[in-house]
Amino acid sequence: MRGYAERMYARYSQVRPHRRAPTRTEDLLNGQDRVFRKYFYPFLPAQKRAAILDIGCGYGEFLYFLQREGYSETAGIDLNGQQLEVASQLGVRNLHCKDGAEFLRECLGRFDFISAIDVLEHIPKDQLLRFLDLVYEALRPGGRFLCQVPNLAAFYTPLFYMDFSHETPFTATSLNQILQLANFKDVRVFPMGPVVHGLKSVVRFVLWKAITGGLRFIQTVEGGVHDPLVSIFTAAISGVAEKPRNS
């Protein structure tokens, strides 16, 4: 582990004041369930007893969402024991305070679905491909990997620079590249745009569509071509990919 990393992750929840520890289960998702349902739910296994692992689970927001949706065989890992303790107290099950790569080495072919939400950007570039190899090896044939990362192509101050522990920047094209390099198939990268859930969010969504449309127009005028991956400007992007069934 890098020199600063152990110290950083041991106190990660303390040095991120914008994300306070939830004290009630109703505070755990804090509106994130709408995001999970719109962007992640369509890629989840149909079988509710599918083996699912969430790497870097933090307070267990995604795991709690999965449990609430009826998934019974979930597990989460994180290096921050304080966050895991809070998650456990709020009813999130099967949590492990362990390094992700170390855990994956012990789980070859065990999982149907693995998620890593806001994780890959913390891994140095020279270690990232090996980490994705471990994810690939931990999946069963036909299993899926889902990730979310900050987008360096965001048109305002990128989230990447808002956390000292971020090591590897991503754009939609580079995320697509690295997932393909790790031998995943059916790779899809998509923007994490605003989710409509009320009048104010409708206004935000309309403005967001107008602004991104303008940016794509400028990009097309300058470059002469329109590449959907190059034209993703949201603060965060997600990718989903599959381990081939015949692997």
Coordinates of N, CA and C in Angstrom, one line a residue:
M1 N 0.8 -1.2 0.0 CA 0.0 0.0 0.0 C 0.9 1.2 0.0
R2 N 0.5 2.3 -0.7 CA 1.2 3.5 -0.8 C 1.4 4.2 0.5
G3 N 2.5 5.0 0.7 CA 2.9 5.5 2.0 C 1.8 6.2 2.7
Y4 N 1.0 7.1 2.1 CA 0.0 7.8 2.7 C -1.3 7.1 2.9
A5 N -1.5 6.1 2.1 CA -2.8 5.5 1.9 C -3.4 4.8 3.2
E6 N -2.6 4.1 3.9 CA -3.1 3.4 5.1 C -3.6 4.4 6.1
R7 N -2.8 5.5 6.3 CA -3.2 6.6 7.2 C -4.4 7.3 6.7
M8 N -4.5 7.5 5.4 CA -5.6 8.2 4.8 C -6.9 7.4 5.0
Y9 N -6.9 6.2 4.6 CA -8.1 5.4 4.6 C -8.6 5.0 6.0
A10 N -7.7 5.0 6.9 CA -8.0 4.7 8.3 C -8.9 5.8 8.9
R11 N -8.7 7.0 8.4 CA -9.5 8.2 8.9 C -10.3 8.8 7.8
Y12 N -10.6 8.0 6.8 CA -11.3 8.6 5.6 C -12.6 9.3 5.9
S13 N -13.4 8.7 6.8 CA -14.7 9.3 7.1 C -14.5 10.6 7.9
Q14 N -13.4 10.8 8.6 CA -13.2 12.0 9.4 C -12.7 13.1 8.5
V15 N -12.0 12.8 7.5 CA -11.4 13.9 6.6 C -12.3 14.2 5.4
R16 N -13.5 13.7 5.4 CA -14.5 14.0 4.4 C -15.7 14.6 5.1
P17 N -15.6 15.9 5.5 CA -16.7 16.4 6.3 C -18.0 16.6 5.6
H18 N -18.0 16.6 4.2 CA -19.2 16.7 3.4 C -20.0 15.4 3.5
R19 N -19.5 14.3 4.0 CA -20.2 13.1 4.0 C -20.2 12.6 5.5
R20 N -21.2 13.0 6.2 CA -21.3 12.6 7.6 C -21.9 11.2 7.7
A21 N -21.5 10.6 8.8 CA -21.9 9.2 9.1 C -23.4 9.2 9.3
P22 N -24.1 8.3 8.7 CA -25.6 8.2 8.9 C -25.8 7.6 10.3
T23 N -26.9 8.0 10.9 CA -27.3 7.5 12.2 C -28.6 6.7 12.2
R24 N -29.3 6.8 11.1 CA -30.5 6.0 10.9 C -30.6 5.4 9.5
T25 N -31.3 4.3 9.4 CA -31.3 3.6 8.1 C -31.9 4.5 7.0
E26 N -32.9 5.3 7.4 CA -33.5 6.2 6.4 C -32.6 7.3 5.9
D27 N -31.5 7.5 6.7 CA -30.5 8.5 6.2 C -29.4 7.8 5.4
L28 N -29.3 6.5 5.3 CA -28.2 5.8 4.7 C -28.2 6.1 3.2
L29 N -29.3 6.0 2.5 CA -29.3 6.2 1.1 C -29.4 7.6 0.7
N30 N -30.1 8.4 1.5 CA -30.1 9.9 1.3 C -30.4 10.3 -0.2
G31 N -31.3 9.6 -0.8 CA -31.7 9.9 -2.2 C -30.9 9.1 -3.2
Q32 N -29.8 8.4 -2.8 CA -29.0 7.6 -3.7 C -29.8 6.5 -4.3
D33 N -30.9 6.0 -3.6 CA -31.6 4.9 -4.2 C -32.2 5.2 -5.6
R34 N -32.5 6.5 -5.8 CA -33.0 6.9 -7.1 C -32.0 6.7 -8.2
V35 N -30.7 7.1 -7.8 CA -29.6 6.9 -8.7 C -29.3 5.4 -9.0
F36 N -29.3 4.7 -7.9 CA -29.0 3.2 -8.0 C -30.1 2.6 -8.9
R37 N -31.4 3.0 -8.7 CA -32.4 2.3 -9.4 C -32.4 2.7 -10.9
K38 N -32.1 3.9 -11.2 CA -32.1 4.4 -12.6 C -30.9 3.8 -13.4
Y39 N -29.7 3.9 -12.8 CA -28.5 3.6 -13.5 C -27.9 2.2 -13.3
F40 N -28.1 1.6 -12.1 CA -27.4 0.4 -11.8 C -28.4 -0.8 -11.8
Y41 N -29.6 -0.6 -11.4 CA -30.6 -1.7 -11.2 C -30.7 -2.5 -12.5
P42 N -30.8 -1.9 -13.7 CA -31.0 -2.7 -14.9 C -29.9 -3.7 -15.2
F43 N -28.7 -3.5 -14.6 CA -27.6 -4.5 -14.8 C -27.4 -5.5 -13.7
L44 N -28.3 -5.5 -12.7 CA -28.2 -6.4 -11.6 C -28.6 -7.8 -12.1
P45 N -28.2 -8.9 -11.4 CA -28.6 -10.2 -11.8 C -30.1 -10.4 -11.6
A46 N -30.7 -11.2 -12.4 CA -32.2 -11.4 -12.2 C -32.4 -12.3 -11.0
Q47 N -31.5 -13.2 -10.7 CA -31.6 -14.1 -9.6 C -31.3 -13.4 -8.3
K48 N -32.2 -13.4 -7.4 CA -32.0 -12.7 -6.1 C -31.0 -13.4 -5.2
R49 N -30.7 -14.6 -5.5 CA -29.7 -15.3 -4.7 C -28.3 -15.2 -5.3
A50 N -28.1 -14.4 -6.3 CA -26.8 -14.2 -6.9 C -25.8 -13.7 -5.9
A51 N -24.6 -14.1 -6.1 CA -23.5 -13.7 -5.2 C -23.0 -12.3 -5.7
I52 N -23.1 -11.3 -4.8 CA -22.7 -10.0 -5.2 C -21.7 -9.4 -4.2
L53 N -20.7 -8.8 -4.7 CA -19.6 -8.2 -3.9 C -19.5 -6.7 -4.2
D54 N -19.5 -5.8 -3.2 CA -19.3 -4.4 -3.3 C -18.0 -4.0 -2.8
I55 N -17.0 -3.6 -3.6 CA -15.7 -3.3 -3.2 C -15.7 -1.8 -2.8
G56 N -15.1 -1.5 -1.7 CA -15.1 -0.1 -1.2 C -16.4 0.4 -0.8
C57 N -17.1 -0.5 0.0 CA -18.6 -0.3 0.3 C -18.9 0.9 1.2
G58 N -17.8 1.4 1.9 CA -18.1 2.5 2.8 C -19.1 2.3 3.9
Y59 N -20.1 3.2 3.9 CA -21.2 3.0 4.9 C -22.2 1.9 4.4
G60 N -22.0 1.4 3.3 CA -22.9 0.3 2.8 C -24.2 0.8 2.1
E61 N -24.1 1.9 1.5 CA -25.3 2.5 0.8 C -25.8 1.5 -0.3
F62 N -24.9 1.1 -1.1 CA -25.3 0.2 -2.2 C -25.8 -1.1 -1.7
L63 N -25.1 -1.7 -0.7 CA -25.4 -3.0 -0.2 C -26.8 -2.9 0.5
Y64 N -27.1 -1.8 1.2 CA -28.4 -1.6 1.8 C -29.5 -1.6 0.7
F65 N -29.2 -0.9 -0.4 CA -30.2 -0.9 -1.5 C -30.4 -2.3 -2.0
L66 N -29.3 -3.0 -2.2 CA -29.4 -4.4 -2.7 C -30.3 -5.3 -1.8
Q67 N -30.0 -5.2 -0.5 CA -30.7 -5.9 0.5 C -32.2 -5.6 0.5
R68 N -32.5 -4.3 0.4 CA -33.9 -3.8 0.3 C -34.6 -4.3 -0.9
E69 N -33.8 -4.6 -2.0 CA -34.4 -5.1 -3.2 C -34.5 -6.6 -3.2
G70 N -34.1 -7.3 -2.1 CA -34.3 -8.7 -2.0 C -33.1 -9.6 -2.3
Y71 N -31.9 -8.9 -2.6 CA -30.7 -9.7 -2.8 C -30.2 -10.2 -1.5
S72 N -30.0 -11.5 -1.3 CA -29.7 -12.1 0.0 C -28.2 -12.5 0.1
E73 N -27.5 -12.6 -1.0 CA -26.1 -13.1 -0.9 C -25.1 -12.0 -1.3
T74 N -25.2 -10.9 -0.4 CA -24.3 -9.8 -0.7 C -23.2 -9.7 0.3
A75 N -22.1 -9.1 -0.1 CA -20.9 -9.0 0.7 C -20.2 -7.6 0.4
G76 N -19.6 -7.0 1.4 CA -18.9 -5.7 1.2 C -17.6 -5.7 1.8
I77 N -16.6 -5.0 1.2 CA -15.3 -4.9 1.8 C -14.9 -3.4 1.7
D78 N -14.1 -3.0 2.7 CA -13.6 -1.7 2.8 C -12.4 -1.6 3.8
L79 N -11.6 -0.7 3.6 CA -10.4 -0.5 4.5 C -10.7 0.3 5.7
N80 N -11.9 1.0 5.7 CA -12.2 1.8 6.9 C -13.1 1.1 7.8
G81 N -12.6 0.7 8.9 CA -13.3 -0.1 9.9 C -14.4 0.7 10.6
Q82 N -14.2 2.1 10.7 CA -15.3 2.9 11.3 C -16.5 3.0 10.5
Q83 N -16.3 3.1 9.2 CA -17.5 3.1 8.3 C -18.2 1.7 8.3
L84 N -17.5 0.7 8.3 CA -18.1 -0.7 8.4 C -18.8 -0.9 9.6
E85 N -18.3 -0.3 10.7 CA -19.0 -0.5 12.0 C -20.4 0.2 12.0
V86 N -20.4 1.4 11.4 CA -21.7 2.1 11.2 C -22.6 1.4 10.3
A87 N -22.1 0.8 9.2 CA -22.9 0.1 8.3 C -23.5 -1.2 9.0
S88 N -22.7 -1.8 9.8 CA -23.2 -3.0 10.5 C -24.3 -2.7 11.5
Q89 N -24.1 -1.6 12.2 CA -25.1 -1.1 13.2 C -26.5 -0.8 12.5
L90 N -26.4 -0.4 11.2 CA -27.6 0.0 10.5 C -28.2 -1.2 9.7
G91 N -27.6 -2.4 9.9 CA -28.2 -3.6 9.4 C -27.6 -4.1 8.1
V92 N -26.5 -3.5 7.6 CA -25.9 -4.0 6.4 C -25.1 -5.3 6.8
R93 N -25.3 -6.4 6.1 CA -24.7 -7.7 6.4 C -23.4 -8.0 5.7
N94 N -22.7 -8.9 6.3 CA -21.6 -9.6 5.6 C -20.5 -8.6 5.2
L95 N -19.9 -7.9 6.1 CA -18.9 -6.9 5.9 C -17.5 -7.3 6.3
H96 N -16.5 -6.9 5.5 CA -15.1 -7.4 5.8 C -14.2 -6.2 5.7
C97 N -13.4 -6.0 6.7 CA -12.4 -4.9 6.7 C -11.1 -5.5 6.1
K98 N -11.0 -5.3 4.8 CA -9.9 -6.0 4.1 C -9.5 -5.2 2.8
D99 N -8.3 -5.4 2.4 CA -7.8 -4.8 1.1 C -8.5 -5.5 0.0
G100 N -9.0 -4.8 -1.0 CA -9.8 -5.3 -2.1 C -9.0 -6.4 -2.9
A101 N -7.8 -6.1 -3.3 CA -7.0 -7.1 -4.1 C -6.7 -8.3 -3.3
E102 N -6.4 -8.2 -2.0 CA -6.2 -9.4 -1.1 C -7.4 -10.2 -1.0
F103 N -8.6 -9.6 -0.9 CA -9.8 -10.3 -0.8 C -10.2 -11.0 -2.1
L104 N -10.0 -10.4 -3.2 CA -10.3 -11.0 -4.5 C -9.4 -12.2 -4.8
R105 N -8.2 -12.2 -4.4 CA -7.3 -13.3 -4.6 C -7.9 -14.6 -4.0
E106 N -8.7 -14.5 -2.9 CA -9.2 -15.6 -2.2 C -10.6 -16.0 -2.8
C107 N -11.1 -15.4 -3.8 CA -12.5 -15.6 -4.2 C -12.6 -15.9 -5.7
L108 N -11.7 -16.7 -6.3 CA -11.7 -17.0 -7.7 C -13.0 -17.6 -8.1
G109 N -13.7 -17.0 -9.1 CA -14.9 -17.6 -9.6 C -16.1 -17.7 -8.7
R110 N -16.1 -16.8 -7.7 CA -17.2 -16.9 -6.7 C -18.4 -16.0 -6.9
F111 N -18.2 -14.9 -7.7 CA -19.3 -13.9 -7.7 C -20.0 -13.8 -9.1
D112 N -21.3 -13.4 -9.0 CA -22.1 -13.2 -10.2 C -22.0 -11.7 -10.6
F113 N -21.7 -10.8 -9.6 CA -21.8 -9.4 -9.9 C -20.8 -8.7 -8.9
I114 N -20.0 -7.9 -9.4 CA -19.0 -7.1 -8.5 C -19.2 -5.6 -8.8
S115 N -19.3 -4.8 -7.8 CA -19.4 -3.4 -8.0 C -18.2 -2.7 -7.3
A116 N -17.8 -1.6 -7.9 CA -16.7 -0.8 -7.3 C -17.1 0.7 -7.6
I117 N -17.8 1.3 -6.7 CA -18.4 2.6 -6.8 C -17.4 3.6 -6.2
D118 N -16.8 4.5 -7.0 CA -15.8 5.5 -6.6 C -14.6 4.8 -5.9
V119 N -14.1 3.8 -6.6 CA -12.9 3.0 -6.1 C -11.7 3.1 -7.1
L120 N -11.9 2.9 -8.4 CA -10.8 2.7 -9.3 C -9.9 3.9 -9.4
E121 N -10.5 5.1 -9.1 CA -9.6 6.3 -9.1 C -8.6 6.4 -8.0
H122 N -8.8 5.5 -7.0 CA -7.9 5.5 -5.8 C -6.7 4.6 -6.1
I123 N -6.7 3.8 -7.2 CA -5.7 2.8 -7.5 C -4.7 3.4 -8.5
P124 N -3.4 3.3 -8.1 CA -2.4 3.8 -9.1 C -2.4 3.1 -10.4
K125 N -2.1 3.8 -11.4 CA -2.2 3.3 -12.8 C -1.4 2.0 -13.0
D126 N -0.2 1.9 -12.3 CA 0.6 0.7 -12.5 C 0.0 -0.5 -11.8
Q127 N -1.0 -0.3 -11.0 CA -1.6 -1.4 -10.3 C -3.1 -1.7 -10.8
L128 N -3.6 -0.8 -11.6 CA -5.0 -0.8 -11.9 C -5.4 -2.0 -12.8
L129 N -4.6 -2.3 -13.8 CA -4.9 -3.4 -14.7 C -4.9 -4.8 -13.9
R130 N -3.9 -4.9 -13.0 CA -3.8 -6.2 -12.2 C -5.1 -6.3 -11.3
F131 N -5.5 -5.2 -10.8 CA -6.7 -5.2 -9.9 C -7.9 -5.6 -10.7
L132 N -8.0 -5.1 -11.9 CA -9.2 -5.5 -12.8 C -9.1 -6.9 -13.2
D133 N -7.8 -7.4 -13.4 CA -7.6 -8.9 -13.6 C -8.2 -9.7 -12.5
L134 N -8.0 -9.2 -11.3 CA -8.5 -10.0 -10.1 C -10.0 -9.9 -10.0
V135 N -10.6 -8.8 -10.4 CA -12.0 -8.7 -10.5 C -12.6 -9.7 -11.5
Y136 N -11.9 -9.7 -12.7 CA -12.3 -10.6 -13.7 C -12.3 -12.1 -13.3
E137 N -11.2 -12.4 -12.6 CA -11.0 -13.8 -12.1 C -12.0 -14.2 -11.0
A138 N -12.4 -13.2 -10.2 CA -13.4 -13.5 -9.1 C -14.8 -13.6 -9.6
L139 N -15.1 -13.2 -10.8 CA -16.4 -13.4 -11.4 C -16.6 -14.7 -12.0
R140 N -17.8 -15.2 -11.9 CA -18.2 -16.4 -12.6 C -18.4 -16.1 -14.1
P141 N -18.3 -17.1 -15.0 CA -18.6 -16.8 -16.4 C -19.9 -16.2 -16.6
G142 N -20.0 -15.1 -17.3 CA -21.3 -14.4 -17.5 C -21.5 -13.3 -16.4
G143 N -20.6 -13.3 -15.4 CA -20.8 -12.3 -14.4 C -20.5 -10.9 -14.9
R144 N -21.0 -9.9 -14.1 CA -20.8 -8.5 -14.5 C -20.0 -7.7 -13.5
F145 N -19.3 -6.7 -14.0 CA -18.6 -5.8 -13.2 C -19.1 -4.4 -13.5
L146 N -19.5 -3.6 -12.4 CA -20.0 -2.3 -12.5 C -19.1 -1.4 -11.7
C147 N -18.7 -0.2 -12.3 CA -17.9 0.7 -11.6 C -18.4 2.2 -11.9
Q148 N -18.1 3.0 -10.9 CA -18.3 4.5 -11.1 C -17.0 5.2 -10.7
V149 N -16.7 6.2 -11.5 CA -15.5 7.0 -11.3 C -15.8 8.5 -11.6
P150 N -15.0 9.4 -11.1 CA -15.1 10.8 -11.5 C -14.7 11.0 -12.9
N151 N -15.3 11.9 -13.6 CA -15.0 12.2 -15.0 C -14.1 13.4 -15.2
L152 N -12.9 13.2 -15.7 CA -12.0 14.3 -15.9 C -12.4 15.2 -17.0
A153 N -13.4 14.7 -17.8 CA -13.9 15.6 -18.9 C -15.1 16.4 -18.5
A154 N -15.4 16.4 -17.2 CA -16.6 17.2 -16.8 C -16.3 18.7 -17.1
F155 N -17.3 19.4 -17.5 CA -17.1 20.8 -17.9 C -16.9 21.8 -16.8
Y156 N -17.1 21.3 -15.5 CA -16.7 22.2 -14.4 C -15.7 21.5 -13.6
T157 N -15.3 22.0 -12.5 CA -14.2 21.5 -11.7 C -14.4 20.0 -11.4
P158 N -13.5 19.1 -12.0 CA -13.7 17.7 -11.8 C -13.7 17.2 -10.4
L159 N -14.5 16.2 -10.1 CA -14.5 15.6 -8.8 C -13.1 14.9 -8.5
F160 N -12.4 14.6 -9.5 CA -11.1 13.9 -9.3 C -10.2 14.7 -8.4
Y161 N -10.2 16.0 -8.5 CA -9.3 16.9 -7.7 C -9.8 17.2 -6.4
M162 N -10.9 16.7 -6.0 CA -11.5 17.1 -4.7 C -11.2 16.1 -3.6
D163 N -10.3 15.1 -3.9 CA -10.0 14.1 -2.9 C -8.5 13.8 -3.1
F164 N -7.7 14.0 -2.0 CA -6.3 13.8 -2.1 C -5.8 12.4 -2.4
S165 N -6.7 11.5 -2.1 CA -6.3 10.1 -2.3 C -6.6 9.6 -3.8
H166 N -7.1 10.4 -4.6 CA -7.3 10.0 -6.0 C -6.0 9.9 -6.8
E167 N -5.8 8.8 -7.4 CA -4.5 8.5 -8.1 C -4.6 8.5 -9.6
T168 N -5.7 7.9 -10.1 CA -5.8 7.7 -11.6 C -7.1 8.4 -12.1
P169 N -6.9 9.4 -13.0 CA -8.0 10.1 -13.6 C -8.6 9.3 -14.8
F170 N -9.9 9.5 -15.0 CA -10.6 8.8 -16.1 C -11.4 9.7 -16.9
T171 N -11.6 9.4 -18.2 CA -12.6 9.9 -19.0 C -13.4 8.7 -19.5
A172 N -14.5 8.9 -20.2 CA -15.3 7.8 -20.7 C -14.5 6.9 -21.6
T173 N -13.6 7.5 -22.5 CA -12.8 6.7 -23.4 C -11.8 5.9 -22.7
S174 N -11.1 6.5 -21.7 CA -10.1 5.7 -21.0 C -10.7 4.6 -20.1
L175 N -11.9 4.9 -19.5 CA -12.5 3.8 -18.8 C -12.9 2.6 -19.7
N176 N -13.4 3.0 -20.9 CA -13.7 2.0 -21.9 C -12.4 1.2 -22.3
Q177 N -11.3 1.9 -22.4 CA -10.1 1.2 -22.8 C -9.6 0.2 -21.8
I178 N -9.6 0.6 -20.5 CA -9.0 -0.2 -19.4 C -9.9 -1.4 -19.2
L179 N -11.2 -1.3 -19.3 CA -12.1 -2.5 -19.2 C -11.9 -3.5 -20.3
Q180 N -11.7 -3.0 -21.5 CA -11.4 -3.9 -22.6 C -10.0 -4.5 -22.5
L181 N -9.0 -3.8 -22.0 CA -7.7 -4.4 -21.7 C -7.8 -5.5 -20.7
A182 N -8.7 -5.4 -19.8 CA -8.9 -6.4 -18.8 C -9.7 -7.6 -19.3
N183 N -9.9 -7.7 -20.6 CA -10.6 -8.8 -21.3 C -12.1 -8.8 -21.0
F184 N -12.7 -7.8 -20.5 CA -14.1 -7.7 -20.4 C -14.8 -7.5 -21.7
K185 N -16.0 -8.0 -21.9 CA -16.7 -7.9 -23.1 C -18.0 -7.1 -22.9
D186 N -18.7 -6.7 -23.9 CA -19.9 -5.9 -23.9 C -19.7 -4.7 -22.9
V187 N -18.7 -4.0 -23.1 CA -18.4 -2.8 -22.3 C -19.3 -1.7 -22.6
R188 N -19.9 -1.1 -21.6 CA -20.7 0.1 -21.8 C -20.3 1.1 -20.8
V189 N -20.1 2.4 -21.3 CA -19.8 3.5 -20.4 C -20.9 4.5 -20.6
F190 N -21.4 5.1 -19.5 CA -22.5 6.0 -19.6 C -22.4 7.1 -18.6
P191 N -23.1 8.3 -18.9 CA -23.0 9.4 -18.0 C -24.0 9.2 -16.8
M192 N -23.6 9.8 -15.7 CA -24.4 9.8 -14.5 C -25.1 11.1 -14.3
G193 N -26.1 11.3 -15.2 CA -26.9 12.6 -15.2 C -27.9 12.7 -14.1
P194 N -28.5 13.9 -13.9 CA -29.5 14.1 -12.8 C -30.7 13.2 -13.0
V195 N -31.2 12.7 -11.9 CA -32.4 11.9 -11.9 C -33.7 12.7 -11.6
V196 N -34.6 12.6 -12.5 CA -35.9 13.3 -12.3 C -36.7 12.7 -11.2
H197 N -37.1 13.5 -10.2 CA -37.9 13.0 -9.1 C -38.9 14.1 -8.5
G198 N -38.9 15.2 -9.1 CA -39.8 16.3 -8.7 C -39.6 17.5 -9.6
L199 N -40.3 18.6 -9.3 CA -40.3 19.7 -10.2 C -38.9 20.4 -10.3
K200 N -38.2 20.5 -9.2 CA -36.9 21.2 -9.3 C -36.0 20.3 -10.1
S201 N -36.1 19.0 -9.9 CA -35.2 18.1 -10.7 C -35.5 18.1 -12.2
V202 N -36.8 18.4 -12.5 CA -37.1 18.5 -13.9 C -36.4 19.7 -14.5
V203 N -36.4 20.8 -13.8 CA -35.7 22.0 -14.3 C -34.3 21.7 -14.5
R204 N -33.7 21.1 -13.5 CA -32.2 20.7 -13.5 C -31.9 19.9 -14.7
F205 N -32.8 18.9 -15.0 CA -32.6 17.9 -16.1 C -32.7 18.7 -17.4
V206 N -33.7 19.6 -17.6 CA -33.8 20.3 -18.8 C -32.6 21.2 -19.1
L207 N -32.2 21.9 -18.0 CA -31.0 22.7 -18.2 C -29.7 21.9 -18.5
W208 N -29.6 20.8 -17.8 CA -28.5 19.9 -18.1 C -28.4 19.4 -19.5
K209 N -29.6 19.0 -20.1 CA -29.7 18.6 -21.5 C -29.3 19.7 -22.4
A210 N -29.7 20.9 -22.1 CA -29.4 22.1 -23.0 C -27.9 22.4 -22.9
I211 N -27.3 22.4 -21.7 CA -25.9 22.7 -21.6 C -25.1 21.7 -22.3
T212 N -25.3 20.4 -22.1 CA -24.5 19.3 -22.7 C -24.7 19.3 -24.2
G213 N -25.9 19.6 -24.6 CA -26.2 19.7 -26.1 C -25.3 20.8 -26.7
G214 N -25.2 22.0 -26.0 CA -24.3 23.0 -26.5 C -22.9 22.7 -26.6
L215 N -22.4 22.0 -25.5 CA -21.0 21.5 -25.5 C -20.7 20.5 -26.6
R216 N -21.7 19.6 -26.9 CA -21.5 18.7 -28.0 C -21.4 19.4 -29.3
F217 N -22.2 20.5 -29.5 CA -22.2 21.2 -30.7 C -20.9 21.9 -30.9
I218 N -20.3 22.5 -29.9 CA -19.0 23.1 -29.9 C -17.9 22.1 -30.3
Q219 N -18.0 20.9 -29.7 CA -17.1 19.9 -29.9 C -17.2 19.4 -31.4
T220 N -18.4 19.3 -31.9 CA -18.5 18.8 -33.3 C -18.0 19.9 -34.3
V221 N -18.2 21.1 -34.0 CA -17.7 22.2 -34.8 C -16.2 22.2 -34.9
E222 N -15.6 22.0 -33.7 CA -14.2 22.0 -33.6 C -13.5 20.8 -34.2
G223 N -14.1 19.6 -33.9 CA -13.4 18.4 -34.4 C -14.0 17.8 -35.6
G224 N -15.2 18.2 -36.0 CA -15.8 17.7 -37.2 C -16.5 16.3 -37.1
V225 N -16.3 15.7 -35.9 CA -16.9 14.4 -35.7 C -17.6 14.4 -34.3
H226 N -18.6 13.5 -34.2 CA -19.2 13.4 -32.9 C -19.1 11.9 -32.4
D227 N -18.3 11.8 -31.3 CA -18.0 10.5 -30.7 C -18.8 10.5 -29.4
P228 N -19.8 9.6 -29.2 CA -20.6 9.6 -28.0 C -19.8 9.5 -26.7
L229 N -18.7 8.8 -26.7 CA -17.8 8.6 -25.5 C -17.1 9.9 -25.2
V230 N -16.6 10.6 -26.2 CA -15.9 11.9 -26.0 C -16.8 13.0 -25.5
S231 N -18.1 12.8 -25.8 CA -19.1 13.8 -25.5 C -19.9 13.6 -24.2
I232 N -19.2 12.9 -23.2 CA -19.8 12.7 -21.9 C -19.2 13.7 -20.9
F233 N -20.0 14.6 -20.4 CA -19.5 15.7 -19.6 C -19.9 15.7 -18.1
T234 N -20.6 14.7 -17.7 CA -21.1 14.6 -16.3 C -20.0 14.5 -15.3
A235 N -20.2 14.9 -14.1 CA -19.1 14.8 -13.1 C -18.7 13.4 -12.8
A236 N -19.6 12.5 -12.9 CA -19.2 11.1 -12.7 C -19.7 10.3 -13.9
I237 N -19.0 9.2 -14.2 CA -19.4 8.3 -15.2 C -19.3 6.8 -14.7
S238 N -20.1 6.0 -15.3 CA -20.1 4.6 -14.9 C -19.8 3.7 -16.0
G239 N -19.3 2.5 -15.7 CA -19.1 1.5 -16.7 C -19.6 0.1 -16.3
V240 N -20.1 -0.7 -17.2 CA -20.5 -2.0 -16.9 C -19.9 -2.9 -18.0
A241 N -19.4 -4.1 -17.5 CA -18.8 -5.0 -18.5 C -19.1 -6.4 -18.0
E242 N -18.9 -7.4 -18.9 CA -19.2 -8.8 -18.7 C -18.0 -9.7 -18.9
K243 N -17.9 -10.7 -18.0 CA -17.0 -11.8 -18.3 C -17.6 -12.8 -19.2
P244 N -17.0 -13.1 -20.3 CA -17.6 -14.0 -21.3 C -18.1 -15.3 -20.7
R245 N -19.2 -15.8 -21.2 CA -19.8 -17.0 -20.6 C -18.9 -18.3 -20.9
N246 N -18.1 -18.2 -22.0 CA -17.3 -19.3 -22.4 C -15.9 -19.2 -21.8
S247 N -15.6 -18.3 -20.9 CA -14.3 -18.1 -20.3 C -14.0 -19.1 -19.2

